[in-house]
Structure formats: structure tokens, C-alpha cells
Tab-separated table of C-alpha atoms in Angstrom:
chain	number	residue	atom	x	y	z
D	1	MET	CA	0.000	0.000	0.000
D	2	ASP	CA	2.810	2.365	0.778
D	3	LYS	CA	4.007	2.302	-2.763
D	4	TYR	CA	0.662	3.679	-3.997
D	5	LEU	CA	0.734	6.552	-1.538
D	6	VAL	CA	2.026	9.842	-2.780
D	7	LYS	CA	3.679	11.906	-0.181
D	8	MET	CA	2.663	15.586	-0.324
D	9	PRO	CA	5.327	18.142	0.312
D	10	ILE	CA	5.170	19.605	3.755
D	11	LYS	CA	5.261	23.397	3.938
D	12	SER	CA	7.752	24.839	6.255
D	13	THR	CA	6.536	26.681	9.317
D	14	LYS	CA	8.605	29.688	8.459
D	15	ASN	CA	6.785	30.130	5.185
D	16	VAL	CA	3.393	29.821	6.863
D	17	VAL	CA	4.252	32.442	9.420
D	18	SER	CA	5.532	34.821	6.779
D	19	GLU	CA	2.359	34.350	4.699
D	20	GLU	CA	0.234	35.041	7.749
D	21	LYS	CA	2.233	38.186	8.434
D	22	ILE	CA	1.846	39.286	4.845
D	23	SER	CA	-1.906	38.683	4.974
D	24	VAL	CA	-2.129	40.670	8.196
D	25	LYS	CA	-0.412	43.595	6.576
D	26	GLU	CA	-2.579	43.393	3.516
D	27	GLU	CA	-5.921	43.153	5.380
D	28	LYS	CA	-6.159	44.248	8.976
D	29	PRO	CA	-8.814	42.301	10.859
D	30	LYS	CA	-11.743	44.376	12.194
D	31	PRO	CA	-12.216	44.728	15.934
D	32	LYS	CA	-14.677	42.318	17.533
D	33	LYS	CA	-16.895	45.215	18.639
D	34	VAL	CA	-17.261	46.494	15.090
D	35	VAL	CA	-17.948	43.009	13.779
D	36	LYS	CA	-20.666	42.494	16.384
D	37	GLU	CA	-22.287	45.863	15.578
D	38	GLN	CA	-22.228	45.181	11.851
D	39	SER	CA	-23.716	41.745	12.333
D	40	ALA	CA	-26.399	43.181	14.614
D	41	ILE	CA	-27.293	45.839	12.010
D	42	ALA	CA	-27.360	43.198	9.293
D	43	ASN	CA	-29.645	40.982	11.366
D	44	LYS	CA	-31.874	43.950	12.129
D	45	ARG	CA	-32.127	44.864	8.454
D	46	LYS	CA	-32.771	41.250	7.611
D	47	ASN	CA	-35.541	41.103	10.188
D	48	LEU	CA	-37.027	44.374	8.929
D	49	ASP	CA	-37.070	43.103	5.368
D	50	THR	CA	-39.080	39.961	6.081
D	51	PRO	CA	-42.213	39.603	3.913
D	52	GLU	CA	-44.524	39.876	6.911
D	53	ILE	CA	-43.001	43.203	8.062
D	54	VAL	CA	-42.944	44.607	4.539
D	55	LYS	CA	-46.610	43.746	4.120
D	56	ASP	CA	-47.482	45.331	7.456
D	57	LYS	CA	-45.677	48.525	6.382
D	58	GLU	CA	-47.622	48.663	3.134
D	59	ASN	CA	-50.925	48.214	4.948
D	60	ALA	CA	-50.008	50.909	7.470
D	61	GLU	CA	-49.149	53.398	4.696
D	62	VAL	CA	-52.459	52.754	2.978
D	63	GLU	CA	-54.463	53.235	6.174
D	64	ASN	CA	-52.390	56.167	7.473
D	65	PRO	CA	-50.757	58.045	4.592
D	66	PRO	CA	-47.691	60.067	5.549
D	67	LYS	CA	-48.539	63.608	6.613
D	68	ARG	CA	-47.306	66.521	4.563
D	69	ARG	CA	-44.473	68.339	6.254
D	70	SER	CA	-45.519	71.684	7.650
D	71	THR	CA	-44.385	74.667	5.628
D	72	ARG	CA	-43.468	76.375	8.867
D	73	VAL	CA	-40.756	73.827	9.424
D	74	THR	CA	-39.356	73.700	5.935
D	75	ARG	CA	-39.688	77.363	5.082
D	76	SER	CA	-36.998	79.771	6.196
D	77	THR	CA	-37.803	82.885	8.170
D	78	ARG	CA	-37.007	85.066	5.191
D	79	SER	CA	-39.280	83.146	2.844
D	80	MET	CA	-42.086	83.324	5.390
D	81	ALA	CA	-41.738	87.090	5.453
D	82	ASP	CA	-41.937	87.209	1.663
D	83	VAL	CA	-45.297	85.407	1.571
D	84	GLY	CA	-48.237	87.788	1.628
D	85	THR	CA	-48.193	91.524	2.183
D	86	PRO	CA	-46.294	92.516	5.337
D	87	SER	CA	-47.692	95.299	7.478
D	88	PRO	CA	-46.202	98.713	6.610
D	89	GLU	CA	-44.665	99.265	10.023
D	90	LYS	CA	-42.638	96.048	9.694
D	91	GLU	CA	-41.359	96.768	6.220
D	92	ILE	CA	-37.723	97.819	5.988
D	93	PRO	CA	-37.398	100.205	3.051
D	94	GLU	CA	-34.152	99.787	1.162
D	95	LYS	CA	-31.778	102.461	-0.061
D	96	LEU	CA	-33.627	105.403	1.441
D	97	PRO	CA	-31.727	108.676	1.495
D	98	PHE	CA	-30.404	109.751	4.883
D	99	ILE	CA	-31.852	112.812	6.555
D	100	LYS	CA	-29.795	115.916	5.927
D	101	TYR	CA	-30.581	118.784	8.245
D	102	ARG	CA	-29.267	122.135	7.027
D	103	GLY	CA	-31.190	124.403	9.365
D	104	ALA	CA	-29.954	126.300	12.409
D	105	ILE	CA	-29.166	124.645	15.748
D	106	LYS	CA	-29.449	126.956	18.743
D	107	TYR	CA	-27.662	125.428	21.723
D	108	PHE	CA	-27.864	126.762	25.291
D	109	THR	CA	-26.467	125.496	28.596
D	110	GLU	CA	-27.071	128.283	31.154
D	111	SER	CA	-30.351	128.965	32.922
D	112	GLN	CA	-30.669	132.589	31.778
D	113	GLU	CA	-29.882	131.714	28.166
D	114	ILE	CA	-32.421	128.888	28.154
D	115	ALA	CA	-35.077	131.163	29.673
D	116	ALA	CA	-34.451	133.894	27.095
D	117	SER	CA	-34.611	131.391	24.231
D	118	ALA	CA	-37.842	129.819	25.519
D	119	ASP	CA	-39.380	133.268	25.843
D	120	GLU	CA	-38.394	134.025	22.234
D	121	VAL	CA	-40.089	130.829	21.032
D	122	MET	CA	-43.253	131.723	23.002
D	123	GLN	CA	-43.390	135.082	21.265
D	124	TRP	CA	-43.127	133.327	17.899
D	125	VAL	CA	-45.980	130.991	18.888
D	126	ASP	CA	-48.198	133.926	19.862
D	127	GLN	CA	-47.568	135.516	16.475
D	128	GLN	CA	-49.045	132.504	14.638
D	129	THR	CA	-52.531	133.987	14.501
D	130	HIS	CA	-53.577	132.004	11.425
D	131	THR	CA	-53.843	128.801	13.456
D	132	GLU	CA	-55.126	127.769	16.849
D	133	ILE	CA	-52.571	124.975	17.255
D	134	VAL	CA	-48.807	125.183	16.843
D	135	PRO	CA	-47.156	121.704	16.666
D	136	MET	CA	-43.837	121.431	18.478
D	137	ALA	CA	-41.591	118.379	18.271
D	138	PHE	CA	-40.221	117.394	21.667
D	139	ASP	CA	-37.517	114.928	22.656
D	140	MET	CA	-35.058	114.286	25.476
D	141	GLU	CA	-31.633	112.741	25.978
D	142	TRP	CA	-29.866	111.411	29.068
D	143	PRO	CA	-26.793	109.291	29.815
D	144	PHE	CA	-27.179	105.569	30.331
D	145	SER	CA	-24.984	103.054	32.124
D	146	PHE	CA	-25.447	99.288	32.193
D	147	GLN	CA	-24.256	99.356	35.811
D	148	THR	CA	-26.365	102.221	37.172
D	149	GLY	CA	-29.121	102.509	34.552
D	150	PRO	CA	-30.498	105.778	33.097
D	151	GLY	CA	-29.073	109.035	34.401
D	152	LYS	CA	-30.799	112.348	35.017
D	153	SER	CA	-32.524	114.120	32.125
D	154	SER	CA	-29.735	116.095	30.472
D	155	VAL	CA	-31.035	117.530	27.196
D	156	ILE	CA	-34.360	118.845	25.923
D	157	GLN	CA	-34.655	119.528	22.216
D	158	ILE	CA	-37.621	121.199	20.520
D	159	CYS	CA	-38.587	122.258	16.997
D	160	VAL	CA	-41.493	124.515	15.962
D	161	ASP	CA	-40.095	125.450	12.569
D	162	GLU	CA	-38.186	123.000	10.368
D	163	ARG	CA	-35.576	125.681	9.721
D	164	CYS	CA	-34.476	125.899	13.362
D	165	CYS	CA	-34.033	123.471	16.255
D	166	TYR	CA	-33.349	124.353	19.894
D	167	VAL	CA	-31.139	122.226	22.148
D	168	TYR	CA	-31.273	122.983	25.879
D	169	GLN	CA	-28.710	121.200	28.081
D	170	LEU	CA	-29.896	120.872	31.678
D	171	SER	CA	-26.712	119.467	33.235
D	172	ASN	CA	-25.864	122.673	35.141
D	173	LEU	CA	-29.448	123.328	36.239
D	174	LYS	CA	-30.977	122.405	39.559
D	175	LYS	CA	-34.315	123.705	38.328
D	176	ILE	CA	-35.836	124.125	34.869
D	177	PRO	CA	-36.390	127.823	34.018
D	178	ALA	CA	-39.981	128.989	34.408
D	179	ALA	CA	-40.037	130.260	30.811
D	180	LEU	CA	-39.293	126.785	29.459
D	181	VAL	CA	-41.983	125.255	31.681
D	182	ALA	CA	-44.425	127.897	30.423
D	183	LEU	CA	-43.489	127.174	26.816
D	184	ILE	CA	-44.202	123.438	26.962
D	185	ASN	CA	-47.469	124.197	28.804
D	186	HIS	CA	-48.538	126.927	26.367
D	187	PRO	CA	-52.226	126.455	25.417
D	188	LYS	CA	-51.499	126.796	21.676
D	189	VAL	CA	-48.548	124.411	21.680
D	190	ARG	CA	-49.188	120.780	20.744
D	191	LEU	CA	-46.205	118.713	21.843
D	192	HIS	CA	-45.600	115.567	19.844
D	193	GLY	CA	-43.064	112.752	19.611
D	194	VAL	CA	-42.625	108.992	19.795
D	195	ASN	CA	-43.274	107.500	23.247
D	196	ILE	CA	-43.477	111.089	24.431
D	197	LYS	CA	-45.538	110.291	27.530
D	198	ALA	CA	-42.647	108.314	29.027
D	199	ASP	CA	-40.386	111.335	28.444
D	200	PHE	CA	-42.737	113.605	30.388
D	201	ARG	CA	-42.884	111.154	33.293
D	202	LYS	CA	-39.106	110.969	33.469
D	203	LEU	CA	-38.762	114.744	33.232
D	204	ALA	CA	-41.222	115.147	36.119
D	205	ARG	CA	-39.264	112.651	38.231
D	206	ASP	CA	-36.000	114.493	37.618
D	207	PHE	CA	-37.436	118.024	37.902
D	208	PRO	CA	-40.451	118.252	40.256
D	209	GLU	CA	-41.418	121.714	38.954
D	210	VAL	CA	-42.715	119.958	35.816
D	211	ALA	CA	-46.159	118.331	36.068
D	212	ALA	CA	-46.400	115.308	33.781
D	213	GLU	CA	-50.169	114.764	33.613
D	214	PRO	CA	-51.181	118.100	31.988
D	215	LEU	CA	-48.509	117.529	29.326
D	216	ILE	CA	-49.644	113.943	28.741
D	217	GLU	CA	-53.261	115.013	28.287
D	218	LYS	CA	-52.541	117.326	25.352
D	219	CYS	CA	-49.558	115.649	23.677
D	220	VAL	CA	-49.648	113.562	20.501
D	221	ASP	CA	-47.843	110.240	20.178
D	222	LEU	CA	-46.870	110.072	16.512
D	223	GLY	CA	-46.971	106.269	16.443
D	224	VAL	CA	-50.523	106.122	17.800
D	225	TRP	CA	-51.656	108.883	15.450
D	226	CYS	CA	-50.097	107.074	12.475
D	227	ASN	CA	-52.041	103.916	13.350
D	228	GLU	CA	-55.291	105.893	13.474
D	229	VAL	CA	-54.793	107.735	10.178
D	230	CYS	CA	-53.028	105.067	8.100
D	231	GLU	CA	-54.888	102.190	9.800
D	232	THR	CA	-51.712	100.343	10.619
D	233	GLY	CA	-50.880	98.437	13.789
D	234	GLY	CA	-48.042	97.849	16.200
D	235	ARG	CA	-45.590	100.040	18.056
D	236	TRP	CA	-43.495	102.534	16.157
D	237	SER	CA	-40.018	103.896	16.652
D	238	LEU	CA	-38.981	107.280	15.315
D	239	GLU	CA	-36.677	105.558	12.846
D	240	ARG	CA	-39.446	103.365	11.411
D	241	LEU	CA	-41.813	106.297	11.174
D	242	ALA	CA	-39.168	108.231	9.258
D	243	ASN	CA	-38.890	105.265	6.855
D	244	PHE	CA	-42.630	104.795	6.439
D	245	ILE	CA	-43.951	108.371	6.492
D	246	ALA	CA	-41.074	110.602	5.376
D	247	LYS	CA	-39.278	108.005	3.200
D	248	LYS	CA	-36.007	108.917	4.898
D	249	ALA	CA	-33.374	106.883	6.734
D	250	MET	CA	-31.949	107.902	10.104
D	251	ASP	CA	-28.371	107.374	11.208
D	252	LYS	CA	-29.010	106.032	14.714
D	253	SER	CA	-25.376	105.655	15.687
D	254	LYS	CA	-25.084	103.774	18.969
D	255	LYS	CA	-21.869	105.642	19.718
D	256	VAL	CA	-23.749	108.951	19.722
D	257	ARG	CA	-27.020	107.637	21.154
D	258	MET	CA	-25.238	106.105	24.158
D	259	SER	CA	-22.825	109.010	24.583
D	260	LYS	CA	-22.298	111.258	27.618
D	261	TRP	CA	-25.192	113.657	27.235
D	262	HIS	CA	-24.523	115.229	30.642
D	263	VAL	CA	-21.054	116.490	29.691
D	264	ILE	CA	-20.796	120.153	28.633
D	265	PRO	CA	-20.371	121.086	25.864
D	266	LEU	CA	-22.015	118.655	23.473
D	267	ASP	CA	-19.966	117.915	20.368
D	268	GLU	CA	-21.121	118.452	16.803
D	269	ASN	CA	-22.315	114.871	16.356
D	270	GLN	CA	-24.461	115.061	19.480
D	271	LEU	CA	-25.967	118.391	18.471
D	272	MET	CA	-26.807	117.118	14.986
D	273	TYR	CA	-28.288	113.909	16.433
D	274	ALA	CA	-30.502	115.881	18.842
D	275	ALA	CA	-31.596	118.335	16.146
D	276	ILE	CA	-32.464	115.637	13.601
D	277	ASP	CA	-34.677	113.828	16.116
D	278	VAL	CA	-37.016	116.816	16.491
D	279	TYR	CA	-36.640	118.029	12.908
D	280	ILE	CA	-37.824	114.714	11.442
D	281	GLY	CA	-40.521	114.578	14.120
D	282	GLN	CA	-41.885	117.879	12.828
D	283	VAL	CA	-41.734	116.608	9.230
D	284	ILE	CA	-43.609	113.421	10.195
D	285	TYR	CA	-46.281	115.428	12.028
D	286	ARG	CA	-46.914	117.616	8.972
D	287	GLU	CA	-47.175	114.574	6.701
D	288	ILE	CA	-49.590	112.658	8.950
D	289	GLU	CA	-51.673	115.824	9.336
D	290	GLN	CA	-51.881	116.147	5.547
D	291	ARG	CA	-52.878	112.492	5.189
D	292	GLU	CA	-55.573	112.883	7.816
D	293	GLN	CA	-57.074	115.883	5.998
D	294	THR	CA	-57.018	114.000	2.687
D	295	LYS	CA	-58.626	110.963	4.281
D	296	LEU	CA	-61.456	112.965	5.884
D	297	LYS	CA	-62.132	114.783	2.614
D	298	ASN	CA	-62.231	111.551	0.596
D	299	GLU	CA	-64.538	109.903	3.128
D	300	ALA	CA	-66.954	112.828	3.082
D	301	GLU	CA	-67.078	112.895	-0.730
D	302	PHE	CA	-67.615	109.135	-0.919
D	303	LYS	CA	-70.484	109.221	1.590
D	304	GLU	CA	-72.119	112.053	-0.327
D	305	GLN	CA	-71.921	110.212	-3.648
D	306	ASN	CA	-72.575	106.600	-2.549
D	307	GLY	CA	-74.225	106.691	0.855
D	308	GLU	CA	-73.382	105.471	4.324
D	309	ASN	CA	-74.010	101.775	3.598
D	310	ALA	CA	-71.618	101.761	0.648
D	311	PHE	CA	-69.035	103.527	2.791
D	312	LYS	CA	-69.282	100.847	5.504
D	313	ALA	CA	-69.052	98.080	2.929
D	314	VAL	CA	-65.942	99.528	1.322
D	315	LYS	CA	-64.344	100.126	4.721
D	316	ALA	CA	-64.982	96.474	5.571
D	317	LEU	CA	-62.970	95.540	2.478
D	318	GLY	CA	-59.941	97.377	3.883
D	319	GLU	CA	-60.137	100.742	2.102
D	320	THR	CA	-58.307	103.498	4.041
D	321	PHE	CA	-59.491	106.433	1.875
D	322	LEU	CA	-55.988	107.879	1.848
D	323	THR	CA	-56.417	107.979	-1.928
D	324	LYS	CA	-59.567	108.872	-3.835
D	325	ILE	CA	-61.753	106.036	-5.160
D	326	ASN	CA	-62.995	106.667	-8.693
D	327	GLU	CA	-65.116	103.544	-9.163
D	328	VAL	CA	-66.888	101.380	-6.626
D	329	THR	CA	-68.057	97.838	-7.261
D	330	LEU	CA	-70.008	96.161	-4.479
């Protein structure tokens, strides 16, 4: 039997070891943890792909079709704002020209000077015999610290004529001059501004000789008045009103707005900032006043031509009567 047996060559151990080393270098074995995870995922997929599970999935999709993803989730904030017509007070006009004030700025820091200037303005008001009401833009400035909060009222700025603005710095005053108090309480003067009631309350806290309530009763908040005339909604800032009503942009520099308003003298940037605030306030007042007159005239003409019922119906459709309606279809 031995002669029919063919002896196979025996490989040397050295060669086997070297081949194993070569194979190790060529293909590094995966860690046991990875192998277990891969096998678990494979088994899971295998189990999920069984005919019974696939059939159950199909039945579930038929009975409960997948819900459409909400547009609020998929739509970006910008695209949401582009859908529909945004309210005017939230629109941000682009490339509006900045306000350029070229009028006079009369700046006073001493009590006697402020009193004389206020008396001069009162005389000008009394001379306006063609009107019962003289609008006067009013605003205030004060220093602010994140550690101590708002400081004492430091600046009052007013404007009765777009060609001249008055800036009164109160830093050296323990008491507001009686002439200035008389001016802001003048029966013909209609003080106006944005959030002006809060300014009067602060002024009364800082200077007890000023009574806030009489000023609040006769003042005009430009934002509230704009909502009434233009039939808009929301709270306005002076900057947004300038965009919407005057079609002008304001340079609300934080460096100037948060500057040291109590330090005498104010620099040129501060003076221009203070003057522009009341100048554009006066411009906005004139424009809203004109729109109100146009609106009342258009409403009266429409009622005369079409009747009260037609007027109510058109108002219900959202007509503001800021422009004249030539044809009416009900």
C-alpha cells in the first residue's frame, strides 16, 4: 500500500508564518466590537425586510398616509416674510436717502440763556394767529450706564419750525427755568413725539417743577396717530416712522445715542443727532396731518356720492381712503 501513496510536500513553518504576516499587513482584521455591531445591524435589516413586516408597512401606509411636512418647518424665516403683504410698520425700506438737516441749531447750557430762548419761542408761537394749534416736536436725551441705569434728564430739544431746532442742556441746572416750563405748557402748543408720555414722566421725576399729567393730556404720540390715520398696527419707533412716512433713513449711531449727554459742551455729532430727532418729528407730524385731511375729505365725498351703507361696505374691504376712489363695485 505504501508504494501507492504519494507523499505531499510539507510546507515549512517559516513560510506559513511569513504568509500570515503578509496577509495581516494586507488586510487588517476588524475589531470584535465592530464586527458584532455590523452583524447586529445586518440581522436587524434582515428582520425588517421579512415579507410579513414589509406587508405590514404597506398596509399601514395605505391606512395612514404620511402627513405633509408643515411649511413652517421647511420654510426659512425670510421666505415666510416674503409670503403675503407685510404690514407697513414692519417693512424695511431699502436704499432710502439719509436725513440731511441744514437748518440752524441753537444750543444753550445756562439757565438765563435757556429762559431767554424759551421766551423768544413763546413770542413766535403767539404771532401765529392764522392757526389755533402750533405743533412742536419734543424729545429728550440722558446718559445711560449698564451698571447704574439711566441718568438724570440732560437735554431737551424742541422744533417749531423745520428751519431751526433748539437744544437745551440741563446738566448745570438744579431747576428748569420757568419760561421753558411755560413754553411746553402753552395752550397753543401741541407737543408731539414717539413714546413722548414716558419722556414727560421721566422729566417730572427728575425736575419736580414739571407736572407730567397736563402735558400727557394734550400731547400727541406720533406712532398712535399714524395707526389711526393710516390704519396700521403695532408700536413705532422714530426711525421706522421716518422710513414709512417721510421716506427717509436715520443714522441712529449707537456711539452717539449712548454718549455722555450730561457732559458740557455737546460735540457736533451730538448736536446734529438731537436736532435731527425733532426736525424729522416735525416733518412726520406735517405729513400725517396732511394724510388725515385727505382721508377725511375723501370719506366725506364718498359718503355724499354713494351713501353710508356703501361707505361701511368699502371700509370692511380694507379701504383706508388715503387715496380717492374713482369707481366702486359692491
